[in-house]
Short mmCIF file of C-alpha atoms and ligand atoms in Angstrom, two decimals:
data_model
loop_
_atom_site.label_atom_id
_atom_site.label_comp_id
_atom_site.label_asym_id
_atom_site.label_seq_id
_atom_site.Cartn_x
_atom_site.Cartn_y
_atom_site.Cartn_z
CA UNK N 1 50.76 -3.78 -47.84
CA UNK N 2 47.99 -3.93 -45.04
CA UNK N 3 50.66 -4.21 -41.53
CA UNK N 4 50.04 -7.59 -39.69
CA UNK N 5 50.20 -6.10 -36.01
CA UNK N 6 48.94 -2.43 -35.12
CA UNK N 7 49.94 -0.35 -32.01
CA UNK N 8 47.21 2.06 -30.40
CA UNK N 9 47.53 4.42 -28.14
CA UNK N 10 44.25 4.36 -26.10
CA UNK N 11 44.02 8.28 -25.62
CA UNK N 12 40.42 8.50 -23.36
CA UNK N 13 41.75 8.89 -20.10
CA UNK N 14 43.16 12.27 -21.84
CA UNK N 15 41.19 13.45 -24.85
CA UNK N 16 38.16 10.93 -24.09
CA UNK N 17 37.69 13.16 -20.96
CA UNK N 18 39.34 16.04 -20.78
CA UNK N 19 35.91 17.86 -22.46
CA UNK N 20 33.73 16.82 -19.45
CA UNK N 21 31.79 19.78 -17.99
CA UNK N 22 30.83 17.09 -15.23
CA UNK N 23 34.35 16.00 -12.67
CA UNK N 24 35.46 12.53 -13.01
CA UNK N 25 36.79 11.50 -9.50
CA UNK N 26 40.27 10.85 -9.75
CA UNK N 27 39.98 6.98 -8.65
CA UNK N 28 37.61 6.54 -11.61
CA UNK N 29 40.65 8.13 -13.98
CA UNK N 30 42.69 5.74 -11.91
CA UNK N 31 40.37 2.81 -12.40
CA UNK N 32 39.77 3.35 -16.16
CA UNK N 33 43.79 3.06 -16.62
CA UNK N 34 43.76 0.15 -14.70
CA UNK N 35 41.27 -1.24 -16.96
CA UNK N 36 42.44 -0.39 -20.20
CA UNK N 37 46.37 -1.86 -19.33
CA UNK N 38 44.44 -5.13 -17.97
CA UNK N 39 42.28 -5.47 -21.44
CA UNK N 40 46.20 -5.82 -23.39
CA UNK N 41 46.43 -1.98 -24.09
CA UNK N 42 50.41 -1.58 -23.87
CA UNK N 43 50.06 2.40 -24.42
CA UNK N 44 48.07 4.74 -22.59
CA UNK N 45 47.78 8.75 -23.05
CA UNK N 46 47.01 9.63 -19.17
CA UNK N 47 45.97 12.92 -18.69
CA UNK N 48 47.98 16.48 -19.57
CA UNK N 49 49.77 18.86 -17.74
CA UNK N 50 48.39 21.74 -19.16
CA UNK N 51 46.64 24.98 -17.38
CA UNK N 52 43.90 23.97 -14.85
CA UNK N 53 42.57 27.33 -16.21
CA UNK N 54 42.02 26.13 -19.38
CA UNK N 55 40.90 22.61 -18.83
CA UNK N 56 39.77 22.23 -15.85
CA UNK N 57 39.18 18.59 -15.97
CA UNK N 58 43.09 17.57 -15.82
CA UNK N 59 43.70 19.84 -12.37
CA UNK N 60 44.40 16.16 -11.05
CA UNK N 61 46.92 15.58 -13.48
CA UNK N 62 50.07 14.77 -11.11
CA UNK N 63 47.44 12.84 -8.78
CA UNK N 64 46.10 10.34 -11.52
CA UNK N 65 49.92 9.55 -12.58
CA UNK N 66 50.28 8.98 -8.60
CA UNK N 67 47.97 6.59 -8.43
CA UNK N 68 48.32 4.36 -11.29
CA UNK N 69 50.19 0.83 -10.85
CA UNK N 70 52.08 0.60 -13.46
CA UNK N 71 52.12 -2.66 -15.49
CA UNK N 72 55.77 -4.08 -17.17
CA UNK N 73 55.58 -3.70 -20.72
CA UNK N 74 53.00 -0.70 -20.50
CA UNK N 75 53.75 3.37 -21.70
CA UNK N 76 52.21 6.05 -20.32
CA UNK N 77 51.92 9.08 -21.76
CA UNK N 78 51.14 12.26 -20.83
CA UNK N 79 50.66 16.35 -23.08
CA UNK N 80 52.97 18.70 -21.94
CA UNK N 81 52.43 22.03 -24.10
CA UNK N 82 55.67 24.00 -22.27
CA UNK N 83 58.62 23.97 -20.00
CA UNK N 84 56.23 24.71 -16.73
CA UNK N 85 53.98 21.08 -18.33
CA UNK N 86 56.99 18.92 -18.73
CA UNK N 87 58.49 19.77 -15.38
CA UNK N 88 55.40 19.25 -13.38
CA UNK N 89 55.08 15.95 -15.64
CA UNK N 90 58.57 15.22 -15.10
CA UNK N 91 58.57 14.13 -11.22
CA UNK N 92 55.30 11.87 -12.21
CA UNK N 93 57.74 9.39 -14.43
CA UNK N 94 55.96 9.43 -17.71
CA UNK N 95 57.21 7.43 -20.33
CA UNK N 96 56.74 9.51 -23.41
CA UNK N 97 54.97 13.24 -23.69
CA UNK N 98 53.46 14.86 -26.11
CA UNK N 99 53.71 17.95 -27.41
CA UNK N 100 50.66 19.31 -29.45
CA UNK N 101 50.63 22.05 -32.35
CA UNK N 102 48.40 22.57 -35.14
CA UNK N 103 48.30 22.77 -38.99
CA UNK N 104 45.71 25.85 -38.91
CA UNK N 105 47.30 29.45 -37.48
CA UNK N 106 43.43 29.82 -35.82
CA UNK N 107 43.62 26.62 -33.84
CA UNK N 108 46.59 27.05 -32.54
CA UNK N 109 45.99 30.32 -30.99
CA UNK N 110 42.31 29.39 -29.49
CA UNK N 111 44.02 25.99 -28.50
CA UNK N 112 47.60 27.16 -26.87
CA UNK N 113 47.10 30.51 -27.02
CA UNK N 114 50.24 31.63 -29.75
CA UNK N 115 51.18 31.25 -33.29
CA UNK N 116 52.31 28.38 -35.16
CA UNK N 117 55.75 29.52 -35.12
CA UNK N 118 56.01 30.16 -31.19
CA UNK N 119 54.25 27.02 -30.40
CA UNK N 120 57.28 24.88 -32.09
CA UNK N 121 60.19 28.03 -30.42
CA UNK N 122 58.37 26.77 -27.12
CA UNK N 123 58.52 23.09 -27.81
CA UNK N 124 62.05 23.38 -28.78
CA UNK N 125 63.38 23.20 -25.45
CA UNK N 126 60.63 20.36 -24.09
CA UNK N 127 61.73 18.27 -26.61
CA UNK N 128 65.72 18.76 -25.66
CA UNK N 129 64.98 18.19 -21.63
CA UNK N 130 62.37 15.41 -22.61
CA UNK N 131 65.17 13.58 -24.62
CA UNK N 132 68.14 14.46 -21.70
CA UNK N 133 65.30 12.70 -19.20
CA UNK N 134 65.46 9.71 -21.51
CA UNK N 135 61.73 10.66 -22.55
CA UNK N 136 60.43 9.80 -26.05
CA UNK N 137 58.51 12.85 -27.68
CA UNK N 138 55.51 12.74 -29.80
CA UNK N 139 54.20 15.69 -31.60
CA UNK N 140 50.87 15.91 -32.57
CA UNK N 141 49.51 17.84 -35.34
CA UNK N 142 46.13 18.84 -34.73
CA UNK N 143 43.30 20.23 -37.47
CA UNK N 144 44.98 18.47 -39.95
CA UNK N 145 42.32 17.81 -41.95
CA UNK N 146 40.19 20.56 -41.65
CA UNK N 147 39.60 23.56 -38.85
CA UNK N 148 36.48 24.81 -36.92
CA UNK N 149 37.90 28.51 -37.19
CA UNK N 150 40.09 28.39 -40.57
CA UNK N 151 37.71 25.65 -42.50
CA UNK N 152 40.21 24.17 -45.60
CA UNK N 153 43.20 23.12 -44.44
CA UNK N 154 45.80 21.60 -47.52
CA UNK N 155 48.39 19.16 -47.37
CA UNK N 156 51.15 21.88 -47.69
CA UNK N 157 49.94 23.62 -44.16
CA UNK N 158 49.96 20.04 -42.76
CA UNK N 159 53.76 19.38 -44.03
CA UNK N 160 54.70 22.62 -43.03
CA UNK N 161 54.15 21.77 -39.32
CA UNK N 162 55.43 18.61 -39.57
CA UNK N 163 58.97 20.01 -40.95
CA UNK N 164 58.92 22.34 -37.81
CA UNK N 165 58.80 19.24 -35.39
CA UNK N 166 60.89 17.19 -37.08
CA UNK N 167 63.58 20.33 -36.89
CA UNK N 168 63.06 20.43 -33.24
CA UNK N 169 63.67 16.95 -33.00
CA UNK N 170 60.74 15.03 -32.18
CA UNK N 171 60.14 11.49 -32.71
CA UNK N 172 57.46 10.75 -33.70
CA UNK N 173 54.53 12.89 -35.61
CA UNK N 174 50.82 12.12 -35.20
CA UNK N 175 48.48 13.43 -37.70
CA UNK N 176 45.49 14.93 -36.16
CA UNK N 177 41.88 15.01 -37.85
CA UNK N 178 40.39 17.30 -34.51
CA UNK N 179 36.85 17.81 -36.23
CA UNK N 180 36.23 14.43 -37.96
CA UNK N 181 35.73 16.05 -41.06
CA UNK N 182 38.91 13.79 -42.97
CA UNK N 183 37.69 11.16 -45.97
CA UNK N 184 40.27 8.67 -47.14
CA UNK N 185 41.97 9.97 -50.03
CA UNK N 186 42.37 13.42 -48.10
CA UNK N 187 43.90 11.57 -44.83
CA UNK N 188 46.42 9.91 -47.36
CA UNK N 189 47.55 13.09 -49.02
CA UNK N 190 48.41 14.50 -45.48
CA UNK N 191 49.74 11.31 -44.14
CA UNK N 192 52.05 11.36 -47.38
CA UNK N 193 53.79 14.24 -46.33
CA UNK N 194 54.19 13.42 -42.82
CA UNK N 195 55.98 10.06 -44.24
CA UNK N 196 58.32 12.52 -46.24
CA UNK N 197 59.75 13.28 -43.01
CA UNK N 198 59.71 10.43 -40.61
CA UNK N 199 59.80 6.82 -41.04
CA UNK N 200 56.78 4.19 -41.22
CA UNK N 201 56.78 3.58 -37.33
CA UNK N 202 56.74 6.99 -36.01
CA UNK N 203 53.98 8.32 -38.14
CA UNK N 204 50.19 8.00 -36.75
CA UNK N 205 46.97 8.58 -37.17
CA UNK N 206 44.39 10.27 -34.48
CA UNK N 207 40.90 10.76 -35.86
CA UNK N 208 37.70 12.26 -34.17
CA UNK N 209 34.89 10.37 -35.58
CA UNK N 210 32.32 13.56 -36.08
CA UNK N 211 31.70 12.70 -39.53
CA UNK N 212 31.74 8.53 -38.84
CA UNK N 213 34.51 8.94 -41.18
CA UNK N 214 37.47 7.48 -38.71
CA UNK N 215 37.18 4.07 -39.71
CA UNK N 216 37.70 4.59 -43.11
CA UNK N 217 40.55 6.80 -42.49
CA UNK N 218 42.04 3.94 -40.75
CA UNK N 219 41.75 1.59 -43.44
CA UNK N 220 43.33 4.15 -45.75
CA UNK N 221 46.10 4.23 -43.14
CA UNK N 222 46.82 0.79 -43.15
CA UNK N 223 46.94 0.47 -47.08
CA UNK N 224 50.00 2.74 -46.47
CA UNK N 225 51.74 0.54 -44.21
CA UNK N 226 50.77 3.22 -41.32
CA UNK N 227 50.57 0.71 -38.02
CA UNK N 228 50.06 3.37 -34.95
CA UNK N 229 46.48 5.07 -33.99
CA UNK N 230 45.35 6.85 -30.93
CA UNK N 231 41.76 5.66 -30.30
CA UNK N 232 39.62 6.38 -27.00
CA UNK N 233 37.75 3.98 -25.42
CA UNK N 234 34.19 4.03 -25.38
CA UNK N 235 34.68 6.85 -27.86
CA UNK N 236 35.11 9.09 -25.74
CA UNK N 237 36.91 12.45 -26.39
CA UNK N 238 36.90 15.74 -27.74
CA UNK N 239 38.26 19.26 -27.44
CA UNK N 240 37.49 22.15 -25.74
CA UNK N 241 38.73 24.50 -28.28
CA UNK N 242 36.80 22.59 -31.34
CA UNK N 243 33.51 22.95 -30.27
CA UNK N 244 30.95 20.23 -31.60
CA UNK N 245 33.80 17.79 -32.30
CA UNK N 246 32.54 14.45 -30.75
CA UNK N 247 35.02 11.66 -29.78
CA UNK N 248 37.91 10.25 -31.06
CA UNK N 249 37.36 6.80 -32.46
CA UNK N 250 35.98 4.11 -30.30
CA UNK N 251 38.66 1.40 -29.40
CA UNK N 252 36.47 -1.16 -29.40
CA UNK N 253 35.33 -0.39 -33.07
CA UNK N 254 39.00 -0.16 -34.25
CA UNK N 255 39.96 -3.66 -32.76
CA UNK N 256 36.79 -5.06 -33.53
CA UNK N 257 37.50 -3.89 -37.31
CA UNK N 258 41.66 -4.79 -36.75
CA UNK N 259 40.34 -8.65 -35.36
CA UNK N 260 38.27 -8.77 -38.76
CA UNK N 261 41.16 -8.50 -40.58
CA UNK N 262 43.42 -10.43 -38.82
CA UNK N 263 45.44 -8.13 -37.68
CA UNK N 264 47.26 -8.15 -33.78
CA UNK N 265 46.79 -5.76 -31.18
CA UNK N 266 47.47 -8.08 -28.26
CA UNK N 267 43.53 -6.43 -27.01
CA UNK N 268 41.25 -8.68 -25.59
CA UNK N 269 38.08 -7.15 -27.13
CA UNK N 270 35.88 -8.47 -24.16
CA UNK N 271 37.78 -6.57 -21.10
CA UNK N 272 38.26 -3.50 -23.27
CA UNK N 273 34.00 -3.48 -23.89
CA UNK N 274 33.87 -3.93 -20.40
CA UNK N 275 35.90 -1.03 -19.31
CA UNK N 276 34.32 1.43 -22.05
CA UNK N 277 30.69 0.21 -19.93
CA UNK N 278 32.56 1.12 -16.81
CA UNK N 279 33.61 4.73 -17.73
CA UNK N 280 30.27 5.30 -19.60
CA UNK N 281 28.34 4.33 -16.70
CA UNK N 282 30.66 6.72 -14.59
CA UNK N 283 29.91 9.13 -16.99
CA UNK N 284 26.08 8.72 -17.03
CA UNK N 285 25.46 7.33 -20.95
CA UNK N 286 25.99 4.54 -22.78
CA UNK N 287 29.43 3.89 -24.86
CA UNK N 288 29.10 5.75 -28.40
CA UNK N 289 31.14 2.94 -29.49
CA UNK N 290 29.40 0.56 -32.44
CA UNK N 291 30.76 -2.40 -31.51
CA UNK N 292 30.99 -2.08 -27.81
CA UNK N 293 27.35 -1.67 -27.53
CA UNK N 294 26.52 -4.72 -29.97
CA UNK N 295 28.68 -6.72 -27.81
CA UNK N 296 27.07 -5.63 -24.47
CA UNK N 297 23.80 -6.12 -26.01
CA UNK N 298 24.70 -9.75 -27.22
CA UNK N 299 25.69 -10.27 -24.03
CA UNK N 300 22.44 -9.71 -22.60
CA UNK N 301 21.27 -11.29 -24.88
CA UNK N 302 22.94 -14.69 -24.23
CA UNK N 303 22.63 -14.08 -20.69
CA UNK N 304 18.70 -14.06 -20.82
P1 LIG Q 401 48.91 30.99 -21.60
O1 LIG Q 401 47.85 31.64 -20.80
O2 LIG Q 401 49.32 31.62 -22.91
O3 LIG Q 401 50.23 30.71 -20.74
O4 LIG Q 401 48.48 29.48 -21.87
P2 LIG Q 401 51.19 31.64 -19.96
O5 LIG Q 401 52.56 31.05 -20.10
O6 LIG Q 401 50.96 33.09 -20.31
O7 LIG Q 401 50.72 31.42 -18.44
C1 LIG Q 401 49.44 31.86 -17.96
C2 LIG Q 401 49.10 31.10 -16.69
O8 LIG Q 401 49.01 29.70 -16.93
C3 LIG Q 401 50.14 31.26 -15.59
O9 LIG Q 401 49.46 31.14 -14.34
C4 LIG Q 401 50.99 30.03 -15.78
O10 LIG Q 401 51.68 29.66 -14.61
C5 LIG Q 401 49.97 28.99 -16.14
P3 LIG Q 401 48.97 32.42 -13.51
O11 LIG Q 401 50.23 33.21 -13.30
O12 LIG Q 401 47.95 33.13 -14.37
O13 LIG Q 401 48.39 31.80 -12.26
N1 LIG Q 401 50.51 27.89 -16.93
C6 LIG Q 401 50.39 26.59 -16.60
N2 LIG Q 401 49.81 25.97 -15.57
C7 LIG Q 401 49.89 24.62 -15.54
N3 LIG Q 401 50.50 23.88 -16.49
C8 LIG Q 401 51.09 24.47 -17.55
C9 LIG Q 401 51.05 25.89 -17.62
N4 LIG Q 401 51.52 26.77 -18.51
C10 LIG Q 401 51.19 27.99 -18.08
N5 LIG Q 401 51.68 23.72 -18.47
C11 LIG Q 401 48.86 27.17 -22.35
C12 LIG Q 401 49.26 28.60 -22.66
C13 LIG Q 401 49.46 26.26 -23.37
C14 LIG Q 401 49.35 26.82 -20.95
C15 LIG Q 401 47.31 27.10 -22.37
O14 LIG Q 401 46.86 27.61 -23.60
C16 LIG Q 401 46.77 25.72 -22.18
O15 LIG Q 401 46.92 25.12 -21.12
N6 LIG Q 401 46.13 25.17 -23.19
C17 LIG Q 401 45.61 23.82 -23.09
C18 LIG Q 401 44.96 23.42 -24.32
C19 LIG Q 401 44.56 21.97 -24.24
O16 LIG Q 401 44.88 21.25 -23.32
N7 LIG Q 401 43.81 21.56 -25.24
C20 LIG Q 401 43.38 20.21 -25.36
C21 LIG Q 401 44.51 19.27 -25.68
S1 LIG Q 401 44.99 19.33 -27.40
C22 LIG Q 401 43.88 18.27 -28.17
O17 LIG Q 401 42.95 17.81 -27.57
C23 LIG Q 401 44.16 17.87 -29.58
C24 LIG Q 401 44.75 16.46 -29.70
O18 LIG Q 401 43.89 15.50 -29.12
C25 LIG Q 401 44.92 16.11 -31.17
C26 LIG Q 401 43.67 16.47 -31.94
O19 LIG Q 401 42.64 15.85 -31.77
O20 LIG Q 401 43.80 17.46 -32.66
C27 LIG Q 401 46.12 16.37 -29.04
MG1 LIG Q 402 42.05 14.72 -30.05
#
């Protein structure tokens, strides 16, 4: 039952660089946006309206959202991890936020600094005044498949975080793999028991591609029906509290792999390569992704 279309949720203007020591301008943030809606990508995870303390690199957070022109058809997306996020996010007219907790007790207090259990009392009340703003909520459920603090994490820690959000309302849940360190059969035994909960089409997949595991994890996605991944162009990404976790995986590798199976993302592959070179150059490195840097290189290729 392998889905004939597949939604992503290009997340590297958030996670892709929200782990850079070095600043990113706030017209490149702008720019990359701009580039990623023009290459067909309908939803876009912004930046996060978290503590400038704690990641320094989204301080511009209500500035990027300012200078974005949005596109029809387009959602943006933005983290908001309490009441103070959501209403600085609020005036900024997101489209959907995100509220982020995690399957491992360790995570979640290096991460958001509380337990499991107060992380979901404080999301309780950004999912209500997300919903009375006409907001959709996603939750996201990070270390899923494995912490850097706790190690092991099972399939009953990963449901058990998932029952919290859906109690609180959320809808949709988005199974994290924050270290990479996921393999097929284990990413379907967790994505199983987020499916107990909510339906087909609010159920996703994010995976950090550490272990060069993500693509696999995708397939074993889609031979559950599961249609919705974050990715991060360029492959960009990474968190601040999981040290050594590289990026998320590469957009262009994940439509690349979608386009060999005939599957629709409404992505042209050619303007999405082309603004993974523009943010790596920004950046100072080529794109990690696979297939972005085959494509550059056949380019040059062809143009010599
Ligand atoms: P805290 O220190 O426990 O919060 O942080 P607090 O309520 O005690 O407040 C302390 C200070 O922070 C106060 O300021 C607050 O005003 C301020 P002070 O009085 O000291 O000047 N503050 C805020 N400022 C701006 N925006 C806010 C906010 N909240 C409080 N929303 C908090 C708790 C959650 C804020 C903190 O731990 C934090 O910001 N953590 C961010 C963690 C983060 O962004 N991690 C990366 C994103 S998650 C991720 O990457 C995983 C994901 O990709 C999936 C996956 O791969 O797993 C989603
Ligand atoms: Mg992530």
């Amino acid at each position: 039952m392998i889905p004939s279309s597949v939604k992503i949720v290009d997340v590297g203007p958030r996670d892709g660089l929200q782990n850079e020591k070095q600043p990113v301008d706030t017209a490149h943030k702008v720019e990359l946006v701009h580039r990623l809606q023009a290459a067909g990508l309908r939803e876009i995870e912004v930046t996060s309206f978290v503590s400038p303390k704690w990641v320094p690199q989204m301080a511009d957070n209500a500035e990027v959202m300012a200078g974005i022109s949005r596109q029809p058809g387009v959602r943006y997306s933005v983290l908001t991890p309490n009441l103070k996020g959501l209403e600085a996010a609020l005036p900024t007219h997101p489209d959907e936020v995100v509220v982020f907790g995690a399957a491992s007790e360790a995570f979640s207090q290096r991460n958001i600094n509380c337990s499991i259990a107060e992380s979901v009392e404080r999301f309780a009340p950004v999912v209500a005044m997300a919903h009375e703003n006409g907001l959709k909520v996603r939750a996201a459920v990070s270390c899923a498949l494995g912490c850097p603090y706790q190690g092991e994490v099972s399939a009953d820690e990963v449901e058990h975080v998932v029952k919290l959000m859906k109690a609180i309302g959320v809808d949709h849940c988005g199974i994290a793999d924050t270290i990479g360190t996921g393999t097929p059969k284990r990413v379907q035994a967790a994505m199983e028991r987020a499916l107990k909960h909510f339906p087909l089409a609010e159920v996703s997949g994010h995976f950090h591609d550490t272990y060069g595991q993500a693509l696999a994890n995708i397939y074993a996605c889609l031979e559950m029906g599961i249609h919705h991944f974050d990715t991060s162009v360029a492959g960009l990404g990474g968190c601040p509290y999981a040290k050594g976790a590289t990026g998320n995986v590469a957009t262009e590798d994940v439509v690349f792999m979608l386009n060999g199976l005939g599957i629709e993302t409404g992505i042209d592959l050619d303007a999405l390569v082309d603004a993974g070179a523009f943010i790596s150059g920004v950046l100072g490195r080529a794109p990690v992704s696979r297939a972005g840097k085959a494509l550059l290189a056949r380019r040059e290729k062809a143009a010599a």
